[in-house]
One Martini backbone bead per residue (centre of mass of N, CA, C, O) as a GRO file, in nm:
protein
  365
    1MET     BB    1   0.095   0.037   0.024
    2SER     BB    2   0.047   0.370  -0.077
    3GLN     BB    3   0.173   0.705  -0.006
    4ASN     BB    4   0.147   1.048   0.052
    5PHE     BB    5   0.398   1.301   0.129
    6ILE     BB    6   0.523   1.547   0.284
    7ARG     BB    7   0.826   1.691   0.269
    8LYS     BB    8   0.828   1.771   0.603
    9GLY     BB    9   0.766   1.469   0.655
   10THR     BB   10   0.690   1.172   0.861
   11ALA     BB   11   0.627   0.837   0.778
   12GLY     BB   12   0.493   0.549   0.959
   13ARG     BB   13   0.570   0.194   1.012
   14ILE     BB   14   0.480  -0.135   1.143
   15LEU     BB   15   0.582  -0.474   1.095
   16LEU     BB   16   0.421  -0.781   1.181
   17LEU     BB   17   0.557  -1.103   1.233
   18PHE     BB   18   0.409  -1.422   1.287
   19ILE     BB   19   0.522  -1.659   1.537
   20LEU     BB   20   0.477  -1.974   1.699
   21LEU     BB   21   0.680  -2.006   1.993
   22PRO     BB   22   0.869  -2.185   2.204
   23SER     BB   23   1.067  -2.158   2.492
   24ALA     BB   24   1.352  -2.137   2.689
   25ARG     BB   25   1.445  -2.292   3.012
   26ALA     BB   26   1.727  -2.352   3.103
   27GLU     BB   27   1.721  -2.716   3.024
   28THR     BB   28   1.428  -2.662   2.885
   29ILE     BB   29   1.230  -2.750   2.603
   30THR     BB   30   0.913  -2.637   2.467
   31ILE     BB   31   0.678  -2.801   2.260
   32GLY     BB   32   0.419  -2.830   2.039
   33LYS     BB   33   0.201  -2.836   1.822
   34GLY     BB   34   0.254  -2.867   1.486
   35SER     BB   35   0.408  -2.690   1.207
   36GLY     BB   36   0.726  -2.612   1.146
   37ILE     BB   37   0.820  -2.353   1.322
   38LEU     BB   38   0.843  -2.392   1.697
   39TRP     BB   39   1.149  -2.285   1.755
   40GLU     BB   40   1.377  -2.028   1.910
   41GLY     BB   41   1.730  -2.038   2.023
   42LEU     BB   42   2.020  -2.064   2.172
   43PRO     BB   43   2.249  -1.860   2.162
   44PHE     BB   44   2.545  -1.780   1.960
   45ASN     BB   45   2.909  -1.668   2.007
   46VAL     BB   46   3.192  -1.740   1.810
   47SER     BB   47   3.562  -1.799   1.813
   48LEU     BB   48   3.828  -1.877   1.580
   49SER     BB   49   4.188  -1.974   1.585
   50GLY     BB   50   4.455  -2.036   1.346
   51PRO     BB   51   4.650  -2.231   1.171
   52MET     BB   52   4.636  -2.445   0.896
   53LEU     BB   53   4.914  -2.623   0.813
   54ASP     BB   54   4.790  -2.605   0.511
   55ALA     BB   55   4.746  -2.544   0.153
   56LEU     BB   56   4.501  -2.724   0.126
   57VAL     BB   57   4.190  -2.770  -0.046
   58GLN     BB   58   3.901  -2.928   0.110
   59PRO     BB   59   3.565  -2.894   0.109
   60LEU     BB   60   3.493  -3.081   0.367
   61TYR     BB   61   3.693  -2.855   0.502
   62GLY     BB   62   3.563  -2.605   0.628
   63LEU     BB   63   3.589  -2.271   0.740
   64ALA     BB   64   3.267  -2.307   0.780
   65SER     BB   65   3.086  -2.501   1.034
   66VAL     BB   66   2.803  -2.717   1.094
   67SER     BB   67   2.818  -2.996   1.329
   68ASN     BB   68   2.817  -3.330   1.482
   69ILE     BB   69   3.122  -3.283   1.444
   70ASN     BB   70   3.484  -3.182   1.517
   71SER     BB   71   3.630  -3.263   1.197
   72ALA     BB   72   3.375  -3.204   1.000
   73CYS     BB   73   3.140  -3.197   0.792
   74MET     BB   74   2.819  -3.245   0.716
   75VAL     BB   75   2.651  -3.511   0.620
   76SER     BB   76   2.376  -3.539   0.425
   77SER     BB   77   2.260  -3.813   0.556
   78GLN     BB   78   2.203  -3.670   0.844
   79LEU     BB   79   1.971  -3.544   0.697
   80LYS     BB   80   1.625  -3.415   0.693
   81GLU     BB   81   1.310  -3.369   0.565
   82ILE     BB   82   1.113  -3.113   0.739
   83ALA     BB   83   0.876  -2.908   0.647
   84GLY     BB   84   1.097  -2.812   0.409
   85TYR     BB   85   1.352  -2.888   0.586
   86LYS     BB   86   1.694  -2.924   0.649
   87VAL     BB   87   1.754  -3.152   0.914
   88PHE     BB   88   1.831  -3.264   1.236
   89PRO     BB   89   1.731  -3.541   1.366
   90LEU     BB   90   1.575  -3.662   1.639
   91PRO     BB   91   1.594  -3.890   1.873
   92ASN     BB   92   1.291  -4.060   1.916
   93ILE     BB   93   1.158  -3.801   1.734
   94PRO     BB   94   0.937  -3.785   1.520
   95GLY     BB   95   0.924  -3.488   1.320
   96VAL     BB   96   1.204  -3.367   1.444
   97GLY     BB   97   1.430  -3.073   1.404
   98LEU     BB   98   1.747  -2.917   1.337
   99ILE     BB   99   1.851  -2.563   1.279
  100PRO     BB  100   2.047  -2.313   1.181
  101ARG     BB  101   2.091  -1.945   1.245
  102ALA     BB  102   2.370  -1.816   1.069
  103THR     BB  103   2.656  -1.613   1.091
  104THR     BB  104   2.967  -1.554   0.898
  105HIS     BB  105   3.332  -1.493   0.957
  106VAL     BB  106   3.631  -1.491   0.747
  107THR     BB  107   3.993  -1.501   0.786
  108PHE     BB  108   4.265  -1.521   0.540
  109THR     BB  109   4.569  -1.651   0.385
  110ARG     BB  110   4.728  -1.658   0.101
  111ILE     BB  111   5.013  -1.768  -0.058
  112THR     BB  112   5.015  -1.488  -0.233
  113GLY     BB  113   4.883  -1.302  -0.047
  114GLY     BB  114   4.670  -1.158   0.142
  115LEU     BB  115   4.368  -1.081   0.263
  116THR     BB  116   4.084  -1.295   0.317
  117THR     BB  117   3.726  -1.311   0.281
  118MET     BB  118   3.423  -1.458   0.447
  119ASN     BB  119   3.064  -1.425   0.389
  120GLY     BB  120   2.772  -1.569   0.569
  121THR     BB  121   2.543  -1.849   0.580
  122ILE     BB  122   2.384  -2.096   0.806
  123GLY     BB  123   2.109  -2.257   0.701
  124LEU     BB  124   1.943  -1.995   0.784
  125PRO     BB  125   1.816  -1.946   0.487
  126GLU     BB  126   2.118  -2.026   0.389
  127THR     BB  127   2.406  -2.181   0.238
  128ILE     BB  128   2.621  -1.897   0.200
  129ALA     BB  129   2.903  -1.726   0.026
  130SER     BB  130   3.146  -1.460   0.013
  131VAL     BB  131   3.442  -1.395  -0.160
  132SER     BB  132   3.684  -1.151  -0.209
  133SER     BB  133   3.782  -1.296  -0.486
  134GLY     BB  134   3.461  -1.355  -0.618
  135GLU     BB  135   3.330  -1.593  -0.482
  136THR     BB  136   3.065  -1.836  -0.464
  137VAL     BB  137   2.956  -2.037  -0.187
  138THR     BB  138   2.876  -2.372  -0.095
  139SER     BB  139   2.793  -2.671  -0.041
  140PRO     BB  140   2.924  -2.955  -0.095
  141SER     BB  141   2.902  -3.247  -0.220
  142GLY     BB  142   2.763  -3.438   0.053
  143TYR     BB  143   2.712  -3.162   0.210
  144GLU     BB  144   2.641  -2.952   0.505
  145TRP     BB  145   2.690  -2.660   0.655
  146CYS     BB  146   2.928  -2.571   0.432
  147LEU     BB  147   3.230  -2.341   0.397
  148PRO     BB  148   3.433  -2.306   0.151
  149PRO     BB  149   3.650  -2.112  -0.056
  150ARG     BB  150   3.619  -2.370  -0.239
  151MET     BB  151   3.466  -2.625  -0.462
  152VAL     BB  152   3.763  -2.726  -0.507
  153VAL     BB  153   4.044  -2.877  -0.529
  154THR     BB  154   4.336  -2.694  -0.384
  155ARG     BB  155   4.654  -2.611  -0.434
  156ASN     BB  156   4.826  -2.371  -0.299
  157TYR     BB  157   4.638  -2.157  -0.112
  158TYR     BB  158   4.738  -2.146   0.165
  159ASP     BB  159   4.885  -2.006   0.441
  160PRO     BB  160   4.994  -2.213   0.684
  161SER     BB  161   5.105  -1.983   0.909
  162ALA     BB  162   4.859  -1.826   0.905
  163ILE     BB  163   4.603  -1.661   1.058
  164ARG     BB  164   4.280  -1.771   1.122
  165THR     BB  165   3.937  -1.657   1.131
  166ALA     BB  166   3.622  -1.766   1.299
  167THR     BB  167   3.275  -1.679   1.294
  168ALA     BB  168   2.966  -1.722   1.498
  169ALA     BB  169   2.610  -1.626   1.479
  170GLY     BB  170   2.308  -1.737   1.663
  171THR     BB  171   2.054  -1.991   1.625
  172TRP     BB  172   1.806  -2.227   1.710
  173VAL     BB  173   1.589  -2.454   1.524
  174LEU     BB  174   1.262  -2.593   1.542
  175VAL     BB  175   1.119  -2.865   1.355
  176ALA     BB  176   0.791  -2.972   1.234
  177ASP     BB  177   0.517  -3.206   1.095
  178GLY     BB  178   0.282  -3.303   1.327
  179THR     BB  179   0.374  -3.608   1.446
  180GLN     BB  180   0.426  -3.535   1.720
  181VAL     BB  181   0.476  -3.650   2.054
  182ALA     BB  182   0.468  -3.694   2.367
  183GLY     BB  183   0.786  -3.600   2.527
  184GLU     BB  184   1.143  -3.686   2.571
  185VAL     BB  185   1.474  -3.533   2.493
  186THR     BB  186   1.818  -3.531   2.434
  187LEU     BB  187   2.038  -3.327   2.311
  188ARG     BB  188   2.285  -3.298   2.089
  189PRO     BB  189   2.577  -3.199   2.003
  190MET     BB  190   2.721  -2.901   1.853
  191TYR     BB  191   2.935  -2.750   1.590
  192PHE     BB  192   3.187  -2.514   1.533
  193GLY     BB  193   3.397  -2.505   1.234
  194SER     BB  194   3.757  -2.492   1.131
  195TYR     BB  195   3.911  -2.655   0.866
  196SER     BB  196   4.167  -2.885   0.776
  197SER     BB  197   4.371  -3.115   0.603
  198THR     BB  198   4.493  -3.100   0.894
  199THR     BB  199   4.425  -3.171   1.214
  200PRO     BB  200   4.599  -2.946   1.370
  201GLY     BB  201   4.419  -2.711   1.210
  202ASP     BB  202   4.181  -2.749   1.375
  203ARG     BB  203   3.862  -2.588   1.468
  204ALA     BB  204   3.643  -2.617   1.766
  205THR     BB  205   3.297  -2.567   1.898
  206SER     BB  206   3.041  -2.551   2.105
  207ILE     BB  207   2.669  -2.461   2.025
  208LEU     BB  208   2.534  -2.720   2.186
  209PRO     BB  209   2.425  -2.839   2.448
  210SER     BB  210   2.397  -3.170   2.613
  211ASN     BB  211   2.169  -3.070   2.857
  212ILE     BB  212   1.915  -3.065   2.669
  213THR     BB  213   1.562  -3.068   2.703
  214LEU     BB  214   1.293  -3.204   2.520
  215ARG     BB  215   0.949  -3.094   2.527
  216ILE     BB  216   0.641  -3.245   2.441
  217SER     BB  217   0.327  -3.097   2.363
  218THR     BB  218  -0.024  -2.962   2.327
  219LEU     BB  219   0.045  -2.674   2.322
  220GLU     BB  220  -0.146  -2.381   2.194
  221CYS     BB  221  -0.123  -2.065   2.010
  222THR     BB  222  -0.304  -1.757   1.949
  223VAL     BB  223  -0.314  -1.442   1.764
  224ASN     BB  224  -0.464  -1.098   1.806
  225THR     BB  225  -0.331  -0.846   1.590
  226PRO     BB  226  -0.203  -0.607   1.427
  227LEU     BB  227   0.040  -0.619   1.159
  228THR     BB  228  -0.014  -0.308   1.088
  229ILE     BB  229   0.134   0.013   1.164
  230GLY     BB  230  -0.001   0.339   1.124
  231PHE     BB  231   0.104   0.697   1.148
  232GLY     BB  232   0.122   0.863   0.912
  233THR     BB  233   0.136   1.208   0.887
  234ILE     BB  234   0.416   1.398   1.012
  235ALA     BB  235   0.609   1.591   1.193
  236ARG     BB  236   0.928   1.704   1.196
  237ASN     BB  237   1.167   1.595   1.459
  238THR     BB  238   1.513   1.666   1.578
  239GLU     BB  239   1.464   1.563   1.859
  240ALA     BB  240   1.598   1.357   2.054
  241ASN     BB  241   1.362   1.124   2.172
  242SER     BB  242   1.110   1.205   2.032
  243GLU     BB  243   0.769   1.205   1.984
  244LEU     BB  244   0.574   1.158   1.683
  245ALA     BB  245   0.400   0.887   1.748
  246ARG     BB  246   0.090   0.690   1.822
  247GLN     BB  247  -0.025   0.343   1.892
  248SER     BB  248  -0.316   0.159   2.002
  249VAL     BB  249  -0.350  -0.200   2.059
  250PRO     BB  250  -0.474  -0.504   2.063
  251MET     BB  251  -0.400  -0.827   2.247
  252THR     BB  252  -0.485  -1.168   2.173
  253ILE     BB  253  -0.439  -1.479   2.359
  254ASN     BB  254  -0.487  -1.824   2.270
  255CYS     BB  255  -0.482  -2.117   2.483
  256GLY     BB  256  -0.419  -2.480   2.440
  257GLN     BB  257  -0.465  -2.823   2.617
  258PRO     BB  258  -0.618  -3.120   2.564
  259THR     BB  259  -0.352  -3.268   2.660
  260ASN     BB  260  -0.102  -3.302   2.860
  261LEU     BB  261  -0.088  -3.119   3.104
  262ILE     BB  262   0.076  -2.802   3.181
  263ASN     BB  263   0.316  -2.587   3.299
  264ALA     BB  264   0.317  -2.238   3.169
  265ASN     BB  265   0.459  -1.980   3.019
  266ILE     BB  266   0.358  -1.678   2.859
  267ASN     BB  267   0.513  -1.536   2.572
  268VAL     BB  268   0.704  -1.272   2.418
  269GLN     BB  269   0.884  -1.217   2.104
  270PHE     BB  270   1.139  -0.998   1.948
  271ARG     BB  271   1.264  -0.966   1.618
  272PRO     BB  272   1.503  -0.755   1.448
  273ILE     BB  273   1.488  -0.699   1.121
  274THR     BB  274   1.596  -0.377   1.132
  275GLY     BB  275   1.711  -0.360   1.406
  276LEU     BB  276   1.905  -0.184   1.638
  277TYR     BB  277   1.911   0.117   1.801
  278GLY     BB  278   2.221   0.165   1.919
  279GLY     BB  279   2.193  -0.131   2.062
  280GLU     BB  280   1.907  -0.107   2.180
  281PRO     BB  281   1.670  -0.337   2.280
  282THR     BB  282   1.412  -0.106   2.292
  283ARG     BB  283   1.509  -0.031   1.980
  284LEU     BB  284   1.365  -0.010   1.666
  285SER     BB  285   1.483   0.026   1.368
  286LEU     BB  286   1.486   0.195   1.101
  287GLN     BB  287   1.555   0.127   0.779
  288GLN     BB  288   1.660   0.439   0.729
  289GLY     BB  289   1.713   0.554   0.984
  290GLY     BB  290   1.705   0.810   1.245
  291GLY     BB  291   1.518   0.597   1.406
  292TYR     BB  292   1.239   0.461   1.614
  293ILE     BB  293   1.085   0.194   1.793
  294ALA     BB  294   0.851   0.189   2.059
  295GLY     BB  295   0.721  -0.019   2.336
  296GLU     BB  296   0.418  -0.144   2.509
  297ILE     BB  297   0.288  -0.361   2.781
  298ASN     BB  298   0.053  -0.421   2.971
  299ASN     BB  299   0.109  -0.596   3.261
  300THR     BB  300   0.425  -0.560   3.244
  301THR     BB  301   0.774  -0.498   3.238
  302ALA     BB  302   0.686  -0.337   2.951
  303SER     BB  303   0.542  -0.030   3.059
  304ASN     BB  304   0.795   0.166   2.944
  305GLY     BB  305   0.774   0.320   2.608
  306ASP     BB  306   0.926   0.562   2.597
  307CYS     BB  307   1.151   0.727   2.401
  308SER     BB  308   1.338   0.811   2.667
  309ALA     BB  309   1.329   0.514   2.732
  310THR     BB  310   1.418   0.146   2.847
  311GLY     BB  311   1.122  -0.015   2.947
  312GLY     BB  312   1.032  -0.174   2.709
  313ILE     BB  313   1.026  -0.354   2.449
  314PRO     BB  314   1.208  -0.621   2.356
  315PHE     BB  315   1.417  -0.676   2.040
  316ASP     BB  316   1.621  -0.947   2.135
  317ASN     BB  317   1.443  -1.223   2.186
  318SER     BB  318   1.336  -1.187   2.461
  319PRO     BB  319   1.137  -1.286   2.708
  320LEU     BB  320   0.784  -1.187   2.776
  321LYS     BB  321   0.572  -1.199   3.026
  322ILE     BB  322   0.188  -1.241   3.012
  323GLY     BB  323   0.153  -1.540   3.137
  324ALA     BB  324  -0.046  -1.847   3.215
  325ILE     BB  325  -0.051  -2.211   3.254
  326THR     BB  326  -0.215  -2.498   3.386
  327THR     BB  327  -0.311  -2.821   3.483
  328ALA     BB  328  -0.616  -2.689   3.534
  329GLU     BB  329  -0.590  -2.598   3.221
  330GLU     BB  330  -0.707  -2.608   2.882
  331SER     BB  331  -0.745  -2.285   2.890
  332THR     BB  332  -0.652  -1.943   2.774
  333THR     BB  333  -0.691  -1.577   2.807
  334LEU     BB  334  -0.508  -1.291   2.677
  335ASN     BB  335  -0.531  -0.940   2.761
  336ASN     BB  336  -0.383  -0.671   2.571
  337GLN     BB  337  -0.183  -0.368   2.536
  338ILE     BB  338  -0.037  -0.193   2.261
  339THR     BB  339   0.225   0.058   2.241
  340TRP     BB  340   0.326   0.259   1.972
  341ARG     BB  341   0.638   0.435   1.885
  342LEU     BB  342   0.759   0.717   1.715
  343CYS     BB  343   1.110   0.804   1.693
  344SER     BB  344   1.367   1.027   1.728
  345GLY     BB  345   1.726   1.057   1.636
  346GLY     BB  346   1.734   1.344   1.503
  347ALA     BB  347   1.897   1.493   1.239
  348SER     BB  348   1.877   1.196   1.083
  349LEU     BB  349   1.594   1.219   1.019
  350PRO     BB  350   1.390   1.145   0.788
  351VAL     BB  351   1.232   1.219   0.479
  352GLY     BB  352   0.942   1.056   0.474
  353ALA     BB  353   0.919   0.737   0.435
  354VAL     BB  354   0.887   0.485   0.692
  355ASN     BB  355   1.025   0.173   0.839
  356ALA     BB  356   0.949  -0.129   1.034
  357SER     BB  357   1.064  -0.463   1.158
  358THR     BB  358   0.906  -0.746   1.323
  359GLU     BB  359   0.917  -1.049   1.511
  360MET     BB  360   0.650  -1.224   1.659
  361LEU     BB  361   0.664  -1.435   1.951
  362VAL     BB  362   0.479  -1.700   2.073
  363THR     BB  363   0.552  -1.832   2.395
  364PHE     BB  364   0.687  -2.112   2.599
  365ASN     BB  365   0.802  -2.259   2.951
   0.00000   0.00000   0.00000
């Protein structure tokens, strides 16, 4: 939908994308019925470094890899397609699997000299990277979640003695196909690795603890609230942290558990698609920069969403409790009010249409 805006005005809107996910607490993850992405969490941020100790490139020893072993990339046969995603299936839990959503950055030195970089993603949305030498790489044939700097065996490529660094940051996603039944299983460890053709050059670290228990229940929630918030045409104000406009809307969440009743907190989580403004968790950046969205939900700890405050809705994917359900309840309804504010970042506030996007997750633990 398009609108016309006055030259000296700023018009804003916030787009909410809804996914219903249960969240993790302590060492237990709870998911309910349904199919597709059912949970996301357990964030990781790791860095590896060391010399390659060999000049040879073998694609199965990726410079950035997420794997179930700490010495090589994930073999394709270890993964299974569930609900349209290639995931690592969980033992003894049919229809449920894991997939990472990770970004990675690698620096290394070629034998011809000069620092080379590789930047990409692993798992979701896809496994792909760009190398500063001009190549685009994906997982080699027979392997997954694996990013080598070249797709073919190449001799005399790395400077064996130079230090390479590899970083990965992201979360884990649980996917199901709807056939899952109530039960529990312990998750297996997973690793981020940066591998060499010689074992002493390998570097790897755990990015999924081995003491996490997955609990499957019948709990399911639905949410009713506007997906798009329009602020209309407003006057431009370059005073930093000033409120430009606000909108208040209802949010109703209905949860039910027909069998296998459990105690669970009902939470909401917000993932910042357009990023955090100034790195502040309670400020959702405008896509155009120069301003941000702040929000508040009544009857929660995020009840102070003033533009000048930092006590509003967190947009860093952390859970915000809005209610609970007990083993004595087959269903519950939670009614809340969300107030959204469009806020000025100062002199850098854009002129014209602006927008911001967040993903709202209804979760439980």
